[in-house]
Short mmCIF file of C-alpha atoms in Angstrom, two decimals:
data_model
loop_
_atom_site.label_atom_id
_atom_site.label_comp_id
_atom_site.label_asym_id
_atom_site.label_seq_id
_atom_site.Cartn_x
_atom_site.Cartn_y
_atom_site.Cartn_z
CA MET A 936 41.08 13.90 -46.05
CA LEU A 937 38.70 15.69 -43.70
CA PHE A 938 36.12 16.11 -46.46
CA ARG A 939 36.19 12.33 -47.04
CA ILE A 940 35.79 11.40 -43.38
CA LEU A 941 33.05 13.93 -42.63
CA PRO A 942 30.44 12.49 -45.06
CA LEU A 943 31.27 8.97 -43.86
CA GLY A 944 30.77 10.06 -40.24
CA ILE A 945 27.43 11.67 -41.08
CA VAL A 946 26.24 8.50 -42.85
CA LEU A 947 27.31 6.27 -39.94
CA PHE A 948 25.60 8.59 -37.44
CA TRP A 949 22.41 8.55 -39.53
CA LEU A 950 22.42 4.75 -39.85
CA GLY A 951 23.01 4.36 -36.11
CA SER A 952 20.17 6.74 -35.26
CA VAL A 953 17.76 4.97 -37.62
CA GLY A 954 18.78 1.58 -36.24
CA TRP A 955 18.23 2.74 -32.66
CA LEU A 956 14.83 4.22 -33.56
CA CYS A 957 13.74 0.99 -35.27
CA ALA A 958 14.82 -1.03 -32.25
CA VAL A 959 12.82 1.19 -29.90
CA VAL A 960 9.68 1.29 -32.05
CA TRP A 961 9.49 -2.26 -33.40
CA ALA A 962 11.33 -4.38 -30.85
CA PRO A 963 9.04 -6.59 -28.74
CA PRO A 964 8.18 -4.85 -25.43
CA GLY A 965 9.54 -7.78 -23.45
CA SER A 966 12.98 -7.40 -25.01
CA ARG A 967 13.31 -3.93 -23.50
CA MET A 968 12.64 -5.14 -19.96
CA ALA A 969 15.12 -6.66 -17.54
CA ARG A 970 14.37 -10.13 -16.21
CA VAL A 971 14.13 -10.40 -12.44
CA ASP A 972 13.58 -13.29 -10.06
CA PRO A 973 9.85 -13.66 -9.21
CA LEU A 974 10.90 -14.09 -5.58
CA GLU A 975 12.15 -10.49 -5.66
CA VAL A 976 8.71 -9.29 -6.76
CA TYR A 977 7.04 -11.35 -4.01
CA ARG A 978 9.42 -9.88 -1.43
CA VAL A 979 8.66 -6.31 -2.54
CA PHE A 980 4.90 -6.91 -2.56
CA PHE A 981 4.68 -8.56 0.86
CA SER A 982 6.99 -5.91 2.35
CA TRP A 983 4.51 -3.30 1.09
CA ASN A 984 2.21 -4.02 4.10
CA ASP A 985 -0.70 -1.98 2.78
CA SER A 986 -3.94 -2.25 0.79
CA ILE A 987 -5.30 -0.58 -2.33
CA ASN A 988 -8.70 -0.25 -4.00
CA MET A 989 -8.93 -1.16 -7.66
CA THR A 990 -11.68 -0.80 -10.25
CA LEU A 991 -12.85 -4.07 -11.81
CA LEU A 992 -13.36 -3.86 -15.58
CA GLU A 993 -14.75 -6.28 -18.15
CA HIS A 994 -13.69 -5.39 -21.70
CA GLY A 995 -13.21 -1.80 -20.53
CA LEU A 996 -16.57 -1.48 -18.74
CA ARG A 997 -16.76 -1.02 -14.98
CA ARG A 998 -18.05 -4.16 -13.24
CA GLY A 999 -17.19 -3.54 -9.61
CA GLN A 1000 -14.24 -3.06 -7.31
CA VAL A 1001 -11.37 -5.07 -5.87
CA THR A 1002 -9.32 -4.52 -2.73
CA VAL A 1003 -5.85 -6.07 -2.62
CA SER A 1004 -3.63 -6.16 0.44
CA GLY A 1005 -0.33 -7.83 1.18
CA GLY A 1006 1.83 -8.05 4.25
CA SER A 1007 4.27 -10.20 6.16
CA GLY A 1008 5.41 -10.77 9.71
CA ASN A 1009 5.63 -13.23 12.58
CA ASP A 1010 2.54 -14.99 13.86
CA PRO A 1011 1.78 -13.64 17.37
CA VAL A 1012 0.94 -17.15 18.62
CA THR A 1013 3.44 -19.46 16.91
CA GLY A 1014 6.13 -16.90 16.11
CA ALA A 1015 6.46 -18.36 12.62
CA PHE A 1016 7.04 -15.97 9.72
CA ALA A 1017 4.25 -15.78 7.14
CA ARG A 1018 3.28 -13.78 4.09
CA ASP A 1019 -0.41 -12.96 3.75
CA LEU A 1020 -2.35 -12.05 0.61
CA SER A 1021 -5.95 -10.83 0.78
CA VAL A 1022 -8.17 -10.09 -2.21
CA SER A 1023 -11.81 -9.06 -1.85
CA GLY A 1024 -14.37 -7.27 -3.94
CA SER A 1025 -17.78 -7.09 -5.54
CA VAL A 1026 -19.19 -7.65 -9.01
CA GLU A 1027 -21.84 -5.20 -10.15
CA ARG A 1028 -24.39 -4.94 -12.93
CA TYR A 1029 -25.73 -1.68 -14.31
CA ASP A 1030 -29.51 -1.36 -14.00
CA PRO A 1031 -30.88 1.28 -16.43
CA ARG A 1032 -34.24 1.37 -14.64
CA SER A 1033 -32.78 2.55 -11.34
CA VAL A 1034 -29.80 4.24 -13.06
CA SER A 1035 -27.48 2.54 -10.60
CA HIS A 1036 -25.22 -0.46 -10.15
CA LEU A 1037 -26.64 -3.56 -8.44
CA VAL A 1038 -24.29 -5.97 -6.68
CA ASP A 1039 -24.37 -9.49 -8.12
CA LEU A 1040 -21.64 -11.01 -5.99
CA PHE A 1041 -19.34 -10.42 -3.01
CA TRP A 1042 -16.15 -12.44 -2.54
CA LYS A 1043 -13.04 -12.59 -0.39
CA GLY A 1044 -9.95 -14.76 -0.49
CA THR A 1045 -6.92 -14.94 1.78
CA VAL A 1046 -3.78 -17.03 1.37
CA SER A 1047 -0.83 -17.47 3.73
CA PHE A 1048 2.63 -18.51 2.53
CA THR A 1049 6.00 -19.22 4.06
CA GLU A 1050 8.95 -16.97 3.22
CA ALA A 1051 9.84 -19.45 0.46
CA MET A 1052 6.28 -19.07 -0.92
CA ALA A 1053 5.10 -22.53 0.14
CA LEU A 1054 1.37 -22.60 0.87
CA LEU A 1055 0.33 -22.63 4.54
CA GLU A 1056 -3.44 -22.18 4.37
CA SER A 1057 -6.15 -20.48 2.36
CA ASP A 1058 -9.68 -19.26 2.97
CA PHE A 1059 -12.21 -18.32 0.33
CA SER A 1060 -15.82 -17.14 0.59
CA VAL A 1061 -18.42 -15.93 -1.89
CA ARG A 1062 -21.97 -14.59 -1.54
CA VAL A 1063 -24.58 -14.14 -4.28
CA PRO A 1064 -27.32 -11.88 -2.85
CA GLY A 1065 -29.76 -12.38 -5.73
CA GLN A 1066 -29.84 -16.15 -5.14
CA ASP A 1067 -29.35 -16.01 -1.36
CA LEU A 1068 -26.36 -18.30 -1.92
CA SER A 1069 -23.11 -18.33 0.04
CA ALA A 1070 -20.07 -20.60 0.14
CA ARG A 1071 -16.92 -20.78 2.24
CA LEU A 1072 -13.84 -22.95 1.89
CA HIS A 1073 -10.91 -23.23 4.29
CA TYR A 1074 -7.80 -25.29 3.54
CA LEU A 1075 -4.93 -26.18 5.90
CA GLU A 1076 -1.85 -27.41 4.04
CA SER A 1077 -0.09 -29.08 6.98
CA ALA A 1078 -2.99 -31.48 7.51
CA GLY A 1079 -4.21 -31.61 3.92
CA MET A 1080 -7.66 -30.88 5.32
CA VAL A 1081 -10.43 -28.81 3.82
CA ASP A 1082 -13.69 -27.49 5.22
CA LEU A 1083 -16.37 -26.51 2.69
CA ARG A 1084 -19.82 -25.10 3.45
CA VAL A 1085 -22.45 -24.01 0.91
CA SER A 1086 -25.76 -22.48 2.00
CA LYS A 1087 -28.85 -21.36 0.12
CA ASP A 1088 -31.86 -19.55 1.57
CA GLY A 1089 -30.24 -19.81 5.00
CA ARG A 1090 -29.99 -23.62 4.80
CA GLU A 1091 -26.81 -25.64 4.32
CA ILE A 1092 -27.00 -27.60 1.06
CA LEU A 1093 -23.42 -28.89 0.97
CA GLY A 1094 -20.93 -29.61 3.70
CA PHE A 1095 -17.54 -31.30 3.63
CA ASP A 1096 -14.87 -31.64 6.29
CA GLY A 1097 -12.01 -33.98 5.47
CA LEU A 1098 -9.13 -34.68 3.11
CA ALA A 1099 -8.72 -32.27 0.22
CA SER A 1100 -8.56 -35.13 -2.29
CA GLY A 1101 -12.13 -36.18 -1.59
CA PRO A 1102 -13.55 -39.72 -1.12
CA GLY A 1103 -11.16 -42.43 -2.22
CA GLY A 1104 -8.52 -39.87 -3.12
CA SER A 1105 -10.40 -38.77 -6.23
CA ALA A 1106 -9.50 -35.21 -7.23
CA ALA A 1107 -12.58 -35.00 -9.44
CA GLN A 1108 -14.84 -35.49 -6.40
CA SER A 1109 -12.90 -33.14 -4.15
CA PRO A 1110 -14.51 -29.99 -2.74
CA LEU A 1111 -11.67 -28.01 -4.29
CA ALA A 1112 -12.83 -29.17 -7.73
CA MET A 1113 -16.39 -28.17 -6.82
CA LEU A 1114 -15.34 -24.67 -5.84
CA GLY A 1115 -13.11 -24.42 -8.88
CA ALA A 1116 -16.11 -25.20 -11.07
CA MET A 1117 -18.10 -22.56 -9.22
CA ALA A 1118 -15.33 -19.99 -9.77
CA GLY A 1119 -15.46 -20.51 -13.51
CA GLY A 1120 -19.24 -20.49 -13.72
CA PRO A 1121 -21.61 -17.98 -15.29
CA ASP A 1122 -22.75 -14.58 -14.03
CA GLY A 1123 -20.34 -12.79 -11.73
CA LEU A 1124 -18.59 -15.99 -10.64
CA GLY A 1125 -16.47 -16.02 -13.77
CA VAL A 1126 -14.59 -13.01 -12.43
CA ILE A 1127 -13.15 -15.17 -9.65
CA GLY A 1128 -11.39 -17.45 -12.09
CA ALA A 1129 -10.44 -14.65 -14.47
CA LEU A 1130 -8.53 -12.69 -11.83
CA GLY A 1131 -6.80 -15.80 -10.54
CA LEU A 1132 -8.96 -16.18 -7.45
CA GLY A 1133 -9.91 -19.64 -8.58
CA ALA A 1134 -6.26 -20.43 -7.87
CA LEU A 1135 -6.78 -19.93 -4.15
CA PRO A 1136 -7.61 -23.63 -3.65
CA PRO A 1137 -4.30 -25.53 -3.47
CA GLY A 1138 -5.02 -27.74 -6.48
CA ALA A 1139 -4.68 -24.74 -8.76
CA LEU A 1140 -1.65 -23.13 -7.17
CA SER A 1141 0.86 -24.86 -9.46
CA LEU A 1142 1.50 -21.73 -11.51
CA GLU A 1143 4.55 -20.90 -13.59
CA ALA A 1144 5.90 -17.47 -12.64
CA SER A 1145 8.17 -15.10 -14.53
CA ALA A 1146 8.99 -11.46 -13.84
CA ARG A 1147 10.45 -8.45 -15.58
CA MET A 1148 11.05 -4.80 -14.77
CA GLY A 1149 10.75 -1.88 -17.15
CA ASN A 1150 8.91 1.32 -18.03
CA PHE A 1151 5.16 1.23 -18.66
CA ASN A 1152 2.44 3.74 -19.44
CA PHE A 1153 -0.59 3.70 -17.16
CA GLY A 1154 -3.36 6.18 -17.89
CA GLY A 1155 -0.95 8.50 -19.69
CA ARG A 1156 1.64 8.30 -16.91
CA ASP A 1157 5.05 6.72 -17.54
CA MET A 1158 6.08 4.60 -14.57
CA ARG A 1159 8.82 2.12 -13.79
CA ALA A 1160 7.19 -1.09 -12.60
CA TYR A 1161 7.44 -4.84 -12.18
CA LEU A 1162 5.50 -7.19 -14.46
CA LEU A 1163 4.75 -10.51 -12.79
CA THR A 1164 3.29 -13.12 -15.16
CA LEU A 1165 1.54 -16.17 -13.71
CA ARG A 1166 0.74 -18.92 -16.20
CA HIS A 1167 -1.52 -21.90 -15.62
CA SER A 1168 -0.06 -24.44 -18.03
CA THR A 1169 -3.06 -26.77 -17.87
CA HIS A 1170 -5.56 -24.11 -18.96
CA ASP A 1171 -3.07 -22.11 -21.07
CA GLN A 1172 -4.06 -18.84 -19.39
CA GLU A 1173 -2.01 -15.96 -18.04
CA LEU A 1174 -2.48 -13.47 -15.25
CA ARG A 1175 -0.34 -10.33 -15.59
CA VAL A 1176 0.24 -8.26 -12.45
CA TYR A 1177 1.91 -4.84 -12.65
CA LEU A 1178 3.40 -3.50 -9.41
CA SER A 1179 5.19 -0.28 -8.59
CA GLU A 1180 8.78 -0.27 -7.36
CA VAL A 1181 7.50 -0.32 -3.76
CA GLY A 1182 5.14 -3.27 -4.38
CA GLU A 1183 1.83 -1.43 -4.87
CA PRO A 1184 -0.45 -3.21 -7.39
CA LEU A 1185 -1.16 -0.95 -10.37
CA LYS A 1186 -2.99 -3.22 -12.77
CA ILE A 1187 -4.05 -6.87 -13.04
CA GLU A 1188 -4.87 -8.30 -16.48
CA SER A 1189 -6.40 -11.65 -17.45
CA ASP A 1190 -6.91 -13.42 -20.76
CA LEU A 1191 -10.69 -13.46 -20.25
CA GLY A 1192 -11.35 -9.75 -20.64
CA PHE A 1193 -11.36 -8.96 -16.92
CA GLU A 1194 -8.84 -6.57 -15.39
CA ALA A 1195 -8.41 -4.58 -12.19
CA VAL A 1196 -6.93 -1.07 -12.33
CA SER A 1197 -5.74 1.01 -9.38
CA GLU A 1198 -8.26 3.75 -8.64
CA LEU A 1199 -5.36 6.20 -8.76
CA LEU A 1200 -5.06 5.45 -12.48
CA VAL A 1201 -8.77 5.52 -13.40
CA PRO A 1202 -10.07 8.90 -14.66
CA LEU A 1203 -12.24 10.66 -12.08
CA ASP A 1204 -15.00 11.28 -14.62
CA ALA A 1205 -15.48 7.51 -14.80
CA TYR A 1206 -17.49 7.81 -11.58
CA ARG A 1207 -19.58 10.78 -12.70
CA ARG A 1208 -21.29 9.13 -15.65
CA ASP A 1209 -24.71 7.54 -15.61
CA LEU A 1210 -23.59 4.68 -17.83
CA PRO A 1211 -20.71 2.31 -17.07
CA PRO A 1212 -17.56 4.00 -18.43
CA LYS A 1213 -15.24 2.45 -20.96
CA ILE A 1214 -11.63 2.76 -19.81
CA GLU A 1215 -9.08 2.84 -22.60
#
């Protein structure tokens, strides 16, 4: 009897092992991650109360840097609780003649939310040194008011202070649409839209969010992290944000070839090369 059961046990053990191995190797990555409420990810990030420098990459080539910070607390004046997100950075271009990187664009965006993640206000500014062009937009949700200023060569060429919907309530003529078009434009401005910064104006904040938690490999290091996916249904684009268990951003990926990677995960020799490095 024992000699009959033993071969059967060995076969069942072998089949189980092969089945488990196939599930691990060929199962979709998302199926091995636990779903979590996006609000949990937001809570962890805004409780982080810190900032981090990230390297901006385009198709694996270094294009600049990004600084992301998140925090929460009570307003010292009103006492109201708010969550604040700040994203700033620069877009660079490698110049072989000077063997250095030249800055094409500086930008900064800040957004304030309630604890339930309802928009309070946002502020966005961009400067293009090569064209002596700068723009700033401020939006206050409670009043539905926006202030937009665009200057070139030290002279204001566009100014708007009024309702966010624009004249006659037309969204197409609104300053938010103007800045959105600028964010998706050529040169370094395309980075703004690619990393989701074009979503800072309220018209683009209607994003679908989903979140998971699982194990990921970053730069050869296995880490447990959150994956927050933000989808813009109108443009059919995704922004994938990876955060550590304590809310520290590790990597931000877009569908347009741009990504931001924590400097802790970028190889040190990437900054010692004369040519822009390709990060695998």
